[in-house]
């Protein structure tokens, strides 16, 4: 329930799209695999970590590999205690 103005006052920059938000980022965390336009906006060498569902997102993985993005699919990380 925070307003855009409250975020701006705290120093955040408000942008119009997810693709614009990830430009220049070295690390991007996600809950779902980003859409193609967002993947295309990631810089070479950026790290994308999140639930990427790699077995159903082959095209997205190819796009990341071709653009030099490192992907860490969190659901494939072993869970040990």
XYZ file of N, CA, C and O in Angstrom:
324
model
N 0.801 -1.197 0.000
C 0.000 0.000 0.000
C 0.847 1.266 0.000
O 0.417 2.284 0.475
N 2.082 1.168 -0.524
C 2.920 2.351 -0.619
C 2.694 3.013 -1.974
O 2.556 2.344 -2.989
N 2.673 4.302 -1.995
C 2.453 5.035 -3.243
C 3.771 5.191 -4.000
O 4.858 5.076 -3.427
N 3.662 5.492 -5.295
C 4.858 5.787 -6.092
C 5.620 6.952 -5.484
O 6.852 6.962 -5.463
N 4.896 7.936 -4.988
C 5.541 9.108 -4.383
C 6.373 8.716 -3.171
O 7.465 9.243 -2.966
N 5.872 7.800 -2.362
C 6.624 7.353 -1.187
C 7.916 6.670 -1.610
O 8.970 6.874 -0.996
N 7.839 5.866 -2.674
C 9.054 5.220 -3.183
C 10.029 6.256 -3.717
O 11.232 6.175 -3.489
N 9.525 7.254 -4.450
C 10.383 8.315 -4.989
C 11.068 9.080 -3.871
O 12.260 9.390 -3.954
N 10.319 9.391 -2.820
C 10.883 10.104 -1.670
C 11.987 9.293 -1.000
O 12.919 9.854 -0.429
N 11.880 7.969 -1.075
C 12.896 7.100 -0.466
C 14.082 6.867 -1.405
O 15.022 6.171 -1.049
N 14.016 7.449 -2.627
C 15.148 7.343 -3.539
C 14.956 6.403 -4.716
O 15.862 6.227 -5.532
N 13.782 5.789 -4.840
C 13.531 4.868 -5.951
C 13.258 5.647 -7.229
O 12.770 6.775 -7.199
N 13.574 5.020 -8.334
C 13.257 5.577 -9.639
C 12.116 4.745 -10.225
O 12.227 3.535 -10.330
N 11.041 5.371 -10.610
C 9.876 4.688 -11.170
C 10.020 4.665 -12.693
O 10.253 5.697 -13.315
N 9.892 3.470 -13.286
C 9.992 3.328 -14.739
C 8.698 2.733 -15.276
O 7.887 2.202 -14.531
N 8.548 2.790 -16.591
C 7.278 2.387 -17.194
C 7.181 0.905 -17.531
O 6.107 0.396 -17.752
N 8.314 0.179 -17.581
C 8.242 -1.229 -17.978
C 9.310 -2.047 -17.251
O 10.311 -1.501 -16.774
N 9.094 -3.353 -17.223
C 10.076 -4.259 -16.616
C 11.378 -4.235 -17.412
O 12.461 -4.293 -16.836
N 11.268 -4.145 -18.748
C 12.469 -4.095 -19.582
C 13.319 -2.877 -19.226
O 14.549 -2.964 -19.135
N 12.677 -1.750 -19.005
C 13.403 -0.543 -18.617
C 14.026 -0.698 -17.229
O 15.124 -0.216 -16.966
N 13.348 -1.409 -16.357
C 13.833 -1.590 -14.989
C 15.099 -2.433 -14.923
O 15.941 -2.217 -14.050
N 15.264 -3.396 -15.839
C 16.423 -4.287 -15.748
C 17.638 -3.771 -16.505
O 18.734 -4.299 -16.330
N 17.475 -2.756 -17.336
C 18.612 -2.220 -18.096
C 19.698 -1.746 -17.148
O 19.450 -0.976 -16.232
N 20.890 -2.228 -17.370
C 22.025 -1.834 -16.550
C 22.191 -2.629 -15.266
O 23.173 -2.461 -14.557
N 21.241 -3.505 -14.950
C 21.322 -4.295 -13.710
C 22.324 -5.433 -13.869
O 22.387 -6.069 -14.917
N 23.092 -5.686 -12.840
C 24.023 -6.808 -12.842
C 23.374 -8.067 -12.270
O 23.793 -9.175 -12.574
N 22.370 -7.895 -11.431
C 21.670 -9.011 -10.797
C 20.173 -8.742 -10.867
O 19.712 -7.669 -10.464
N 19.431 -9.703 -11.403
C 17.975 -9.586 -11.471
C 17.381 -10.833 -10.829
O 17.743 -11.957 -11.183
N 16.491 -10.632 -9.874
C 15.784 -11.728 -9.222
C 14.374 -11.777 -9.780
O 13.756 -10.732 -10.012
N 13.862 -12.983 -10.006
C 12.530 -13.105 -10.588
C 11.766 -14.253 -9.933
O 12.350 -15.171 -9.379
N 10.448 -14.167 -10.013
C 9.581 -15.217 -9.503
C 9.204 -16.166 -10.630
O 9.039 -17.356 -10.421
N 9.075 -15.637 -11.849
C 8.811 -16.417 -13.048
C 9.811 -16.001 -14.109
O 10.391 -14.924 -14.037
N 9.993 -16.854 -15.105
C 10.894 -16.522 -16.193
C 10.393 -15.257 -16.892
O 9.224 -15.184 -17.276
N 11.251 -14.252 -17.046
C 10.823 -13.009 -17.694
C 10.433 -13.219 -19.158
O 10.897 -14.154 -19.815
N 9.624 -12.306 -19.667
C 9.231 -12.314 -21.066
C 10.430 -11.954 -21.943
O 11.427 -11.404 -21.468
N 10.321 -12.241 -23.215
C 11.398 -12.035 -24.182
C 11.920 -10.599 -24.201
O 13.124 -10.374 -24.288
N 11.023 -9.603 -24.096
C 11.473 -8.211 -24.134
C 12.330 -7.861 -22.929
O 13.288 -7.099 -23.035
N 12.007 -8.437 -21.787
C 12.802 -8.199 -20.579
C 14.148 -8.903 -20.701
O 15.191 -8.324 -20.389
N 14.140 -10.140 -21.178
C 15.402 -10.861 -21.378
C 16.299 -10.107 -22.354
O 17.505 -10.026 -22.161
N 15.703 -9.542 -23.383
C 16.467 -8.787 -24.369
C 17.070 -7.513 -23.813
O 18.048 -6.993 -24.353
N 16.509 -6.991 -22.732
C 17.015 -5.769 -22.120
C 18.149 -6.027 -21.134
O 18.840 -5.095 -20.723
N 18.358 -7.288 -20.753
C 19.441 -7.613 -19.812
C 20.798 -7.416 -20.484
O 20.987 -7.766 -21.655
N 21.732 -6.878 -19.751
C 23.086 -6.671 -20.260
C 23.863 -7.979 -20.300
O 23.627 -8.883 -19.478
N 24.808 -8.059 -21.223
C 25.724 -9.200 -21.259
C 26.441 -9.266 -19.914
O 26.881 -8.252 -19.382
N 26.508 -10.454 -19.349
C 27.160 -10.640 -18.056
C 26.228 -10.520 -16.863
O 26.638 -10.783 -15.736
N 24.973 -10.125 -17.093
C 24.022 -10.025 -15.987
C 23.701 -11.420 -15.456
O 23.779 -12.411 -16.181
N 23.345 -11.499 -14.187
C 22.937 -12.747 -13.562
C 21.440 -12.680 -13.305
O 20.956 -11.741 -12.661
N 20.715 -13.662 -13.808
C 19.277 -13.776 -13.592
C 19.039 -14.984 -12.705
O 19.421 -16.098 -13.043
N 18.428 -14.778 -11.547
C 18.171 -15.874 -10.612
C 16.702 -15.886 -10.237
O 16.120 -14.843 -9.929
N 16.112 -17.080 -10.289
C 14.712 -17.208 -9.911
C 14.132 -18.526 -10.376
O 14.860 -19.434 -10.788
N 12.840 -18.621 -10.329
C 12.141 -19.813 -10.802
C 11.982 -19.649 -12.317
O 11.130 -18.903 -12.783
N 12.824 -20.331 -13.079
C 12.880 -20.133 -14.529
C 12.180 -21.223 -15.322
O 11.997 -21.084 -16.528
N 11.827 -22.327 -14.670
C 11.133 -23.427 -15.332
C 11.839 -23.797 -16.652
O 11.235 -23.718 -17.731
N 13.085 -24.221 -16.583
C 13.895 -24.402 -17.789
C 13.384 -25.462 -18.756
O 13.606 -25.352 -19.958
N 12.680 -26.453 -18.263
C 12.203 -27.506 -19.153
C 11.042 -27.045 -20.037
O 10.740 -27.661 -21.041
N 10.406 -25.958 -19.660
C 9.301 -25.423 -20.466
C 9.643 -24.086 -21.107
O 8.800 -23.492 -21.767
N 10.846 -23.582 -20.888
C 11.239 -22.280 -21.421
C 12.527 -22.380 -22.232
O 13.438 -21.561 -22.068
N 12.598 -23.345 -23.127
C 13.811 -23.553 -23.923
C 14.170 -22.319 -24.742
O 15.347 -21.949 -24.842
N 13.189 -21.654 -25.321
C 13.464 -20.462 -26.126
C 14.080 -19.352 -25.267
O 15.012 -18.667 -25.697
N 13.586 -19.200 -24.054
C 14.126 -18.178 -23.153
C 15.570 -18.509 -22.775
O 16.421 -17.622 -22.733
N 15.846 -19.785 -22.517
C 17.214 -20.179 -22.173
C 18.160 -19.926 -23.334
O 19.289 -19.453 -23.140
N 17.715 -20.219 -24.543
C 18.545 -19.953 -25.724
C 18.797 -18.456 -25.870
O 19.904 -18.041 -26.203
N 17.773 -17.650 -25.613
C 17.933 -16.197 -25.698
C 18.939 -15.701 -24.660
O 19.790 -14.865 -24.964
N 18.865 -16.227 -23.440
C 19.815 -15.829 -22.396
C 21.233 -16.225 -22.782
O 22.169 -15.419 -22.652
N 21.402 -17.439 -23.253
C 22.734 -17.913 -23.634
C 23.306 -17.079 -24.774
O 24.482 -16.700 -24.744
N 22.490 -16.772 -25.762
C 22.949 -16.002 -26.916
C 23.348 -14.582 -26.535
O 24.241 -13.999 -27.153
N 22.701 -14.035 -25.512
C 23.003 -12.659 -25.119
C 24.017 -12.562 -23.980
O 24.321 -11.466 -23.514
N 24.527 -13.700 -23.507
C 25.564 -13.677 -22.479
C 25.051 -13.469 -21.073
O 25.793 -13.019 -20.199
N 23.803 -13.809 -20.837
C 23.221 -13.712 -19.495
C 23.446 -15.035 -18.769
O 23.239 -16.103 -19.343
N 23.868 -14.967 -17.512
C 24.021 -16.156 -16.691
C 22.711 -16.383 -15.944
O 22.197 -15.458 -15.312
N 22.180 -17.592 -16.039
C 20.896 -17.893 -15.404
C 21.088 -18.929 -14.303
O 21.809 -19.905 -14.475
N 20.429 -18.699 -13.189
C 20.430 -19.637 -12.077
C 18.979 -19.991 -11.788
O 18.217 -19.178 -11.266
N 18.587 -21.194 -12.199
C 17.219 -21.648 -12.008
C 17.099 -22.240 -10.610
O 17.549 -23.361 -10.347
N 16.502 -21.500 -9.711
C 16.505 -21.858 -8.293
C 15.824 -23.194 -7.996
O 16.185 -23.862 -7.033
N 14.863 -23.608 -8.829
C 14.209 -24.876 -8.542
C 15.128 -26.069 -8.835
O 14.828 -27.192 -8.457
N 16.265 -25.821 -9.473
C 17.215 -26.888 -9.745
C 18.366 -26.937 -8.734
O 19.213 -27.815 -8.807
N 18.389 -26.001 -7.808
C 19.414 -25.981 -6.765
C 19.034 -27.006 -5.715
O 17.909 -26.993 -5.210
N 19.936 -27.935 -5.383
C 19.597 -28.950 -4.376
C 19.227 -28.313 -3.045
O 19.830 -27.339 -2.610
N 18.226 -28.859 -2.416
C 17.786 -28.390 -1.109
C 18.281 -29.381 -0.052
O 17.821 -30.515 -0.005
N 19.220 -28.911 0.735
C 19.742 -29.766 1.791
C 19.593 -29.055 3.119
O 19.515 -27.837 3.182
N 19.546 -29.809 4.173
C 19.424 -29.191 5.481
C 20.600 -29.530 6.343
O 21.383 -30.384 6.078
